[in-house]
CSV table of C-alpha atoms in Angstrom, one decimal:
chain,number,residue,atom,x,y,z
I,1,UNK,CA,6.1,21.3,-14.0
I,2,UNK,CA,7.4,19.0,-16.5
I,3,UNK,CA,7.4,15.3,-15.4
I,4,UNK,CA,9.5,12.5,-16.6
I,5,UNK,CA,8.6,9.2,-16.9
I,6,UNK,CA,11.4,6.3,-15.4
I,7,UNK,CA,10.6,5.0,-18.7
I,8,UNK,CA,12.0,7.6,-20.9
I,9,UNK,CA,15.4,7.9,-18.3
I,10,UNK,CA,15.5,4.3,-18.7
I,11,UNK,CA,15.7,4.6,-22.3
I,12,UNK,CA,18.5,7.1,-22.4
I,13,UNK,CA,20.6,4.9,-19.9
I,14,UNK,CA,20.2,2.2,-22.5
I,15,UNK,CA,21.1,5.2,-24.7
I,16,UNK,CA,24.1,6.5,-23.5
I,17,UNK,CA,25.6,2.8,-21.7
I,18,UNK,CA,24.7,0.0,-24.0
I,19,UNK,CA,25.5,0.5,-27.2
I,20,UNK,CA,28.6,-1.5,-27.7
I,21,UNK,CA,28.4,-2.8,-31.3
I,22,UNK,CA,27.2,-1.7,-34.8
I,23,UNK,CA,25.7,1.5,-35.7
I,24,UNK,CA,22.5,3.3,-33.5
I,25,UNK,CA,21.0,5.9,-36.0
I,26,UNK,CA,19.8,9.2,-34.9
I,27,UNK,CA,16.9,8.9,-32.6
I,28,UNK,CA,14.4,11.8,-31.1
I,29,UNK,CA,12.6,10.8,-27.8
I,30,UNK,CA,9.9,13.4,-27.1
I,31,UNK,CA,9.3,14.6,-23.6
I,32,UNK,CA,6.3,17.0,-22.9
I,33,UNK,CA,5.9,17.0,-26.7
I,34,UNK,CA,9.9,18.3,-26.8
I,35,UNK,CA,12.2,16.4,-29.0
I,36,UNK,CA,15.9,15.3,-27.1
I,37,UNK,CA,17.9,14.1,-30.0
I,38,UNK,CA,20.5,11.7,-29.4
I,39,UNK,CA,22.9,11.8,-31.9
I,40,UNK,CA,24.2,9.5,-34.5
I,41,UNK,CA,26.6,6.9,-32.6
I,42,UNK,CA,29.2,5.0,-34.6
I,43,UNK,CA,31.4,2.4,-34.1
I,44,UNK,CA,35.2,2.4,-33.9
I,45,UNK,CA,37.8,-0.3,-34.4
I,46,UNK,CA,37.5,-1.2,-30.9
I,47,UNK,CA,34.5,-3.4,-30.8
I,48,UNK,CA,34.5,-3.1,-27.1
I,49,UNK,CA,34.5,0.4,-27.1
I,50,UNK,CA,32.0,3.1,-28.8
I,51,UNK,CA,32.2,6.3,-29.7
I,52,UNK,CA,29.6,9.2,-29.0
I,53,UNK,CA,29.2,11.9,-32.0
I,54,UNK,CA,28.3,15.5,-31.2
I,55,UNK,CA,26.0,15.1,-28.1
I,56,UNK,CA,28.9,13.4,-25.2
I,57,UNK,CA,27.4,11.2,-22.7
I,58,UNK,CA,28.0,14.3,-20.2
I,59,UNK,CA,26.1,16.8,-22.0
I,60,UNK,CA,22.8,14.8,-22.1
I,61,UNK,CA,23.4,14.0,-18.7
I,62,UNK,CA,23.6,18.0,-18.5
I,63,UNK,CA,20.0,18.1,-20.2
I,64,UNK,CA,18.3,16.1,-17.8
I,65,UNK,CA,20.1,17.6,-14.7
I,66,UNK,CA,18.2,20.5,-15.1
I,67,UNK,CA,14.8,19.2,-16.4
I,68,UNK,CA,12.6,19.9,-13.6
I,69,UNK,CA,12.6,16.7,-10.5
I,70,UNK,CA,9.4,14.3,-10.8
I,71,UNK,CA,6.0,16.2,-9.8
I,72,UNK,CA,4.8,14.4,-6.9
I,73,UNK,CA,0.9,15.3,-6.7
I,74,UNK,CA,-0.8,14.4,-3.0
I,75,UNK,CA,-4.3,13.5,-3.2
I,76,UNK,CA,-7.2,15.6,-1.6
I,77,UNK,CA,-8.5,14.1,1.1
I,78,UNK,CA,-12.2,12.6,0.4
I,79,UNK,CA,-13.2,10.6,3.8
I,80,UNK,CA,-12.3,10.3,7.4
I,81,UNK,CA,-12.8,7.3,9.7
I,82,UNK,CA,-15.3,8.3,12.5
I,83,UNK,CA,-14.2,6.8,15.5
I,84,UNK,CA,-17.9,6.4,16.8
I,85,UNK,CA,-18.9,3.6,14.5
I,86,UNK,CA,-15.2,3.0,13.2
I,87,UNK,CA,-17.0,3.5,9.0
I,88,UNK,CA,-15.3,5.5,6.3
I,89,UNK,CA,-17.6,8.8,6.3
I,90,UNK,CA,-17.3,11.5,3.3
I,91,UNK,CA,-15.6,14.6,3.4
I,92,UNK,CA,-18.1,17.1,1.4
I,93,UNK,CA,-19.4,15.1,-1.7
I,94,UNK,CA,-17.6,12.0,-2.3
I,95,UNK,CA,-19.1,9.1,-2.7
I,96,UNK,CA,-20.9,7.5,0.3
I,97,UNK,CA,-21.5,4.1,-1.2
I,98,UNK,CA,-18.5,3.1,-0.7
I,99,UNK,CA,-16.2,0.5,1.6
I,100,UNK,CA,-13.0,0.1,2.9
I,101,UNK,CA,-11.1,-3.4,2.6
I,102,UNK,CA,-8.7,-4.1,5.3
I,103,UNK,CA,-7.0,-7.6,5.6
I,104,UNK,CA,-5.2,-8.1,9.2
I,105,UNK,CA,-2.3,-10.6,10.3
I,106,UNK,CA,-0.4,-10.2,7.6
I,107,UNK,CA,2.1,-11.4,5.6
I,108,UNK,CA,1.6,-14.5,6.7
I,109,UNK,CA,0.8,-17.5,4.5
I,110,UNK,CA,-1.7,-16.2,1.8
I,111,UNK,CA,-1.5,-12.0,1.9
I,112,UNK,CA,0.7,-11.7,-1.3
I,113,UNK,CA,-1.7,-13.8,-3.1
I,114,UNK,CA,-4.8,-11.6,-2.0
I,115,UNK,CA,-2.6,-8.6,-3.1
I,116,UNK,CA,-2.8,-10.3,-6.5
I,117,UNK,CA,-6.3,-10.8,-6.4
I,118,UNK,CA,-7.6,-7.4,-5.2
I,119,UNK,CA,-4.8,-5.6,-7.6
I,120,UNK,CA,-6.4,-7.6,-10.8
I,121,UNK,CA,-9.7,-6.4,-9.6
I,122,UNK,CA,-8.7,-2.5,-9.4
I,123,UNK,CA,-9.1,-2.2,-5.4
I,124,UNK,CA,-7.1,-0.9,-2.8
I,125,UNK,CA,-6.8,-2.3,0.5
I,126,UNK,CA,-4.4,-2.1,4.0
I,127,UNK,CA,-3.0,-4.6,4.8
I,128,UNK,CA,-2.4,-4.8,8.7
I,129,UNK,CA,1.2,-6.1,9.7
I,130,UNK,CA,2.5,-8.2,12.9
I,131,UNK,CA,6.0,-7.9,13.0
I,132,UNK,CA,6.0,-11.7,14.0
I,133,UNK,CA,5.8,-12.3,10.4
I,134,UNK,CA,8.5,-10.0,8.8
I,135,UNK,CA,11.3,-11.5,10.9
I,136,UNK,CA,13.0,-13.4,7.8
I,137,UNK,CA,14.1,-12.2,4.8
I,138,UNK,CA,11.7,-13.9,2.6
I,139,UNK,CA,9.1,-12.5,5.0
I,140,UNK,CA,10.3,-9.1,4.4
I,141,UNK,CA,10.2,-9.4,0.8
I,142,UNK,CA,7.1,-10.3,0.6
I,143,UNK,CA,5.8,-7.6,2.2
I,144,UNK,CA,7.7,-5.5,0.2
I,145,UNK,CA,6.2,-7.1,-2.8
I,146,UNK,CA,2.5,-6.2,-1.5
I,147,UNK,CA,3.8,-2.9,-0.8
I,148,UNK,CA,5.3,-1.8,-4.3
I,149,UNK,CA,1.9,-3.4,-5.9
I,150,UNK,CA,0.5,-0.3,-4.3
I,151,UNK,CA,-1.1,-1.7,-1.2
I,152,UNK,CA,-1.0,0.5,1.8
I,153,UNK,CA,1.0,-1.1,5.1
I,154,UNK,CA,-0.5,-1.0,8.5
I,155,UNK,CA,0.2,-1.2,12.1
I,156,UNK,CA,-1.3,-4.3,13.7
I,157,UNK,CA,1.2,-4.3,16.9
I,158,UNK,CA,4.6,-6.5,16.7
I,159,UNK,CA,3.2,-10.0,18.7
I,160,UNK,CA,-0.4,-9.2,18.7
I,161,UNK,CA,-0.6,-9.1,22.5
I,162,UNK,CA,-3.3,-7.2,23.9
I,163,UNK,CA,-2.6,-4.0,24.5
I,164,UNK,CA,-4.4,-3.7,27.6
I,165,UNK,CA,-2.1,-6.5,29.6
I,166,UNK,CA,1.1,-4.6,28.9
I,167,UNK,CA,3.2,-2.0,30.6
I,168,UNK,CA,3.7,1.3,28.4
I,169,UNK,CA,7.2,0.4,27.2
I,170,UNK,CA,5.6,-2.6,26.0
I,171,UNK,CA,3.1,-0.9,24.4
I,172,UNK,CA,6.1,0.9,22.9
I,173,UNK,CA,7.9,-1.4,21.7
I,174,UNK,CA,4.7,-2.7,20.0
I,175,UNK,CA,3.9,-0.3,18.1
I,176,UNK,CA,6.9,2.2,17.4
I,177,UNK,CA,9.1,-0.9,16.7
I,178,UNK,CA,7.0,-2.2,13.9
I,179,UNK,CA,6.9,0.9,12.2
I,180,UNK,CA,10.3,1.0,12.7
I,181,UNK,CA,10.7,-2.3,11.1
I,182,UNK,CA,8.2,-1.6,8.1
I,183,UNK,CA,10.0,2.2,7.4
I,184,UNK,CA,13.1,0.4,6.8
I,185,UNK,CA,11.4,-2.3,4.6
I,186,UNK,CA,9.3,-0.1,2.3
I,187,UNK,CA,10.8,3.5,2.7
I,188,UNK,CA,7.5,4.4,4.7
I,189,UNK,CA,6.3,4.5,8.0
I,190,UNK,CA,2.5,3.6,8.8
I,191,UNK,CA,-0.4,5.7,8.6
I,192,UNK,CA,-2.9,3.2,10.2
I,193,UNK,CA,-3.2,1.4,13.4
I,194,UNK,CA,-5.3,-1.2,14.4
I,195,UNK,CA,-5.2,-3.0,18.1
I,196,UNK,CA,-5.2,-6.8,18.5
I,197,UNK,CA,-8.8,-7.6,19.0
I,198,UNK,CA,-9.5,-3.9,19.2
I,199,UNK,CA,-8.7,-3.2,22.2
I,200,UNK,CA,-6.5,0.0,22.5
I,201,UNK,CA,-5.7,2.0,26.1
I,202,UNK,CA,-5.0,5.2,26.6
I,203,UNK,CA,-1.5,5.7,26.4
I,204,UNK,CA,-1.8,3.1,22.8
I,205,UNK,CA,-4.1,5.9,21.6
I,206,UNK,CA,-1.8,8.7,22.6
I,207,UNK,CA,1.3,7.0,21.3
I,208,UNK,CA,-0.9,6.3,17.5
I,209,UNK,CA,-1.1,9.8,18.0
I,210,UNK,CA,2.2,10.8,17.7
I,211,UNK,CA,3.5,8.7,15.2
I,212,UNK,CA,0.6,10.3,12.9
I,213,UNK,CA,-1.5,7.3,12.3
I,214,UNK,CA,-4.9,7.0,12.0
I,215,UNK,CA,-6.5,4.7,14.8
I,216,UNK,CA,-9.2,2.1,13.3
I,217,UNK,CA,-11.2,-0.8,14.5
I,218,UNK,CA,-13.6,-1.9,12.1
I,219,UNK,CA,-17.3,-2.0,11.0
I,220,UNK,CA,-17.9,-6.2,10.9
I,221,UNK,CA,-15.5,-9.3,10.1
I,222,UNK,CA,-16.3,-12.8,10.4
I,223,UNK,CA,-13.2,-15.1,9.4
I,224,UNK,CA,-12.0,-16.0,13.0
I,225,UNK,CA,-15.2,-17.6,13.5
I,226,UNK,CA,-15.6,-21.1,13.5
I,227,UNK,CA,-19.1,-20.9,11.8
I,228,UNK,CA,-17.3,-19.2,8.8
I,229,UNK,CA,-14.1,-20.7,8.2
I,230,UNK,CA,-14.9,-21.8,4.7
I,231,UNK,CA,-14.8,-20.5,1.3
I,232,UNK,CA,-18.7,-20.7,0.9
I,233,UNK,CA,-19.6,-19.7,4.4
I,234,UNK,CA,-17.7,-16.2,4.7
I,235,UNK,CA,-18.6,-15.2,1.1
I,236,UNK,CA,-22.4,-14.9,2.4
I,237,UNK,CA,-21.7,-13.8,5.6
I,238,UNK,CA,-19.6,-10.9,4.0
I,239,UNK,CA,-22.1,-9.7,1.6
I,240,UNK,CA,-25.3,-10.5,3.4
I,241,UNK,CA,-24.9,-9.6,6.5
I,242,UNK,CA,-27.1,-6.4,8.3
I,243,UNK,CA,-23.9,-4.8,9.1
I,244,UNK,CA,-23.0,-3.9,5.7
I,245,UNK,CA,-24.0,-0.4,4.8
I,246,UNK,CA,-22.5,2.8,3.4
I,247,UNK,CA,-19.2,3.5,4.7
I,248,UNK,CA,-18.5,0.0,6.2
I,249,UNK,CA,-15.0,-1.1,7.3
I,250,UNK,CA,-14.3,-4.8,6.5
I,251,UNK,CA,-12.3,-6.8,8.2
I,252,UNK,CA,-10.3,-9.7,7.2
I,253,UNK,CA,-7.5,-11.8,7.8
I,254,UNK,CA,-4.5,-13.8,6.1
I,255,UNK,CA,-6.8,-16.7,6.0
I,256,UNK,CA,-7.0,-19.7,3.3
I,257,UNK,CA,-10.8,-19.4,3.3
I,258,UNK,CA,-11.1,-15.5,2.9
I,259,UNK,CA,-8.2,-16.0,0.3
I,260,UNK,CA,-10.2,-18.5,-1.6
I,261,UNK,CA,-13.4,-15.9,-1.4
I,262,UNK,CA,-11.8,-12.6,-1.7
I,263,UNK,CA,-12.4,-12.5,-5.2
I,264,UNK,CA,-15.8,-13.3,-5.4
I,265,UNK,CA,-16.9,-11.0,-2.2
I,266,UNK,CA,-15.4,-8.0,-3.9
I,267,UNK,CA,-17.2,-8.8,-7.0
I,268,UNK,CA,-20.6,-9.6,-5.0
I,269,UNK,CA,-20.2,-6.1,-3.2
I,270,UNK,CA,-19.9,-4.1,-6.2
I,271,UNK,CA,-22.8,-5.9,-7.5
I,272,UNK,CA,-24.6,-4.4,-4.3
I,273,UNK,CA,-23.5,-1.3,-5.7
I,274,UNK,CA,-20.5,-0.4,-3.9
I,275,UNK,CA,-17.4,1.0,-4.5
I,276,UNK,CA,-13.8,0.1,-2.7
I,277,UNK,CA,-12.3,2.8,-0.7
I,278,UNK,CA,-8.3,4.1,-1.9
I,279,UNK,CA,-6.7,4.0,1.8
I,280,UNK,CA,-4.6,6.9,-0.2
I,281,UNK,CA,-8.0,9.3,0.0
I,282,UNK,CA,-8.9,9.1,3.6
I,283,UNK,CA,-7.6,11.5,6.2
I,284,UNK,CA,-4.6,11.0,7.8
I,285,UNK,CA,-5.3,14.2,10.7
I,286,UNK,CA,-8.6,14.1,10.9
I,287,UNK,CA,-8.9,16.7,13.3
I,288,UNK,CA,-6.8,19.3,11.9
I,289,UNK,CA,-7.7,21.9,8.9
């Protein structure tokens, strides 16, 4: 299947719309190694007006209308979260010295700027959303903004209530609402779920269910702590503590003291030897074929 770049359609908008004065000579633009000419256009009297020789702004239109659409390729599966230990566990032979990032309470005051961070360092992460803090439209676009830099959006209830003190419509309205509100934000519902202070109830784990999300506490996280509420403090904690094995599922929060050591903790674990999970490879049914 042939696929084509928003680049290259880009080009022949600019192409076929924006050539208002002076002469464009012949160009080729190659796509899967095929030239598309676009003919010689020239300019008439009208300087507000051009003129398109041969090839009509309709008939390369025409070309592209029945090019092939974009190829959209789905990833393979590599890991599943096992919900006994709440870890990142291989599927077959992937990697197993590997982590999963997760950063919770977001976008509150510093997520976009962790985005940043973990995007100039190559690693994915989920960000876990409250809907408590994408009730503006500056909040909203900043969590579109995290989104289109390729960070996966989670469900981390709308009020962060505990799940366990509500009634089922409630718990509802928690969760189905907020991936209501995130769908119509970034195009996309949720694939993850995480409970305020982990603690999910049945009907929580039944409704995750059905909205086809995966349901994930996590491994260790220390940054609600008192003891670690600095920069120095929850780097070491982070990468030294006996918690941290293969497979681990890190938790942390839109913080100003995990922002100022995100950098430096994802550096410090690959030193350890570790590599940073892609949310996109991990199993969304788990328990089907």
């Amino acid at each position: 299947m042939k696929i084509i770049t928003i680049a290259i359609l880009s080009i022949l908008a600019a192409y076929i719309t924006g050539c208002s004065q002076g002469d464009v000579t012949k160009e080729t633009v190659a796509i899967d190694n095929e030239e598309v000419n676009i003919e010689e256009m020239t300019e008439v009297e009208d300087s507000n007006s051009t003129n398109i020789n041969t090839t009509t702004k309709s008939s390369v239109e025409e070309q592209f209308n029945n090019t092939e659409e974009l190829e959209i390729v789905e990833l393979e599966p590599q890991y599943i979260i096992n919900p006994n230990h709440w870890g990142v566990e291989p599927i077959g032979d992937a990697n197993e010295n590997v982590l999963l990032l997760t950063i919770d309470d977001a976008p509150n005051k510093f997520s976009l700027q962790m985005a940043h961070t973990l995007q100039s360092l190559n690693v994915k992460a989920i960000f876990f959303v409250n809907g408590h803090f994408i009730d503006s439209e500056e909040e909203q676009e900043v969590l579109k903004q995290i989104y289109e830099l390729g960070f996966p959006i989670g469900n981390h209830t709308w009020s962060h209530n505990n799940l366990s003190e509500l009634s089922e419509v409630e718990q509802y309205e928690e969760i189905v609402k907020l991936n209501d509100a995130i769908e119509e934000i970034t195009g996309n519902r949720p694939q993850f779920f995480r409970a305020p202070y982990g603690v999910n109830t049945e009907y929580s784990k039944q409704l995750v269910a059905e909205e086809n999300m995966v349901l994930m506490n996590w491994s260790y996280g220390y940054d609600f702590d008192k003891k670690y509420m600095t920069g120095e403090s929850i780097l070491d904690i982070m990468v030294n503590t006996p918690l941290l094995r293969n497979g681990a599922n890190l938790l942390m929060h839109d913080r100003e003291w995990t922002n100022d050591a995100l950098k430096e903790i994802v550096i410090q674990l690959q030193k350890n030897g570790y590599d940073m999970v892609d949310p996109a490879l991990i199993k969304i049914n788990p328990h089907t074929d």
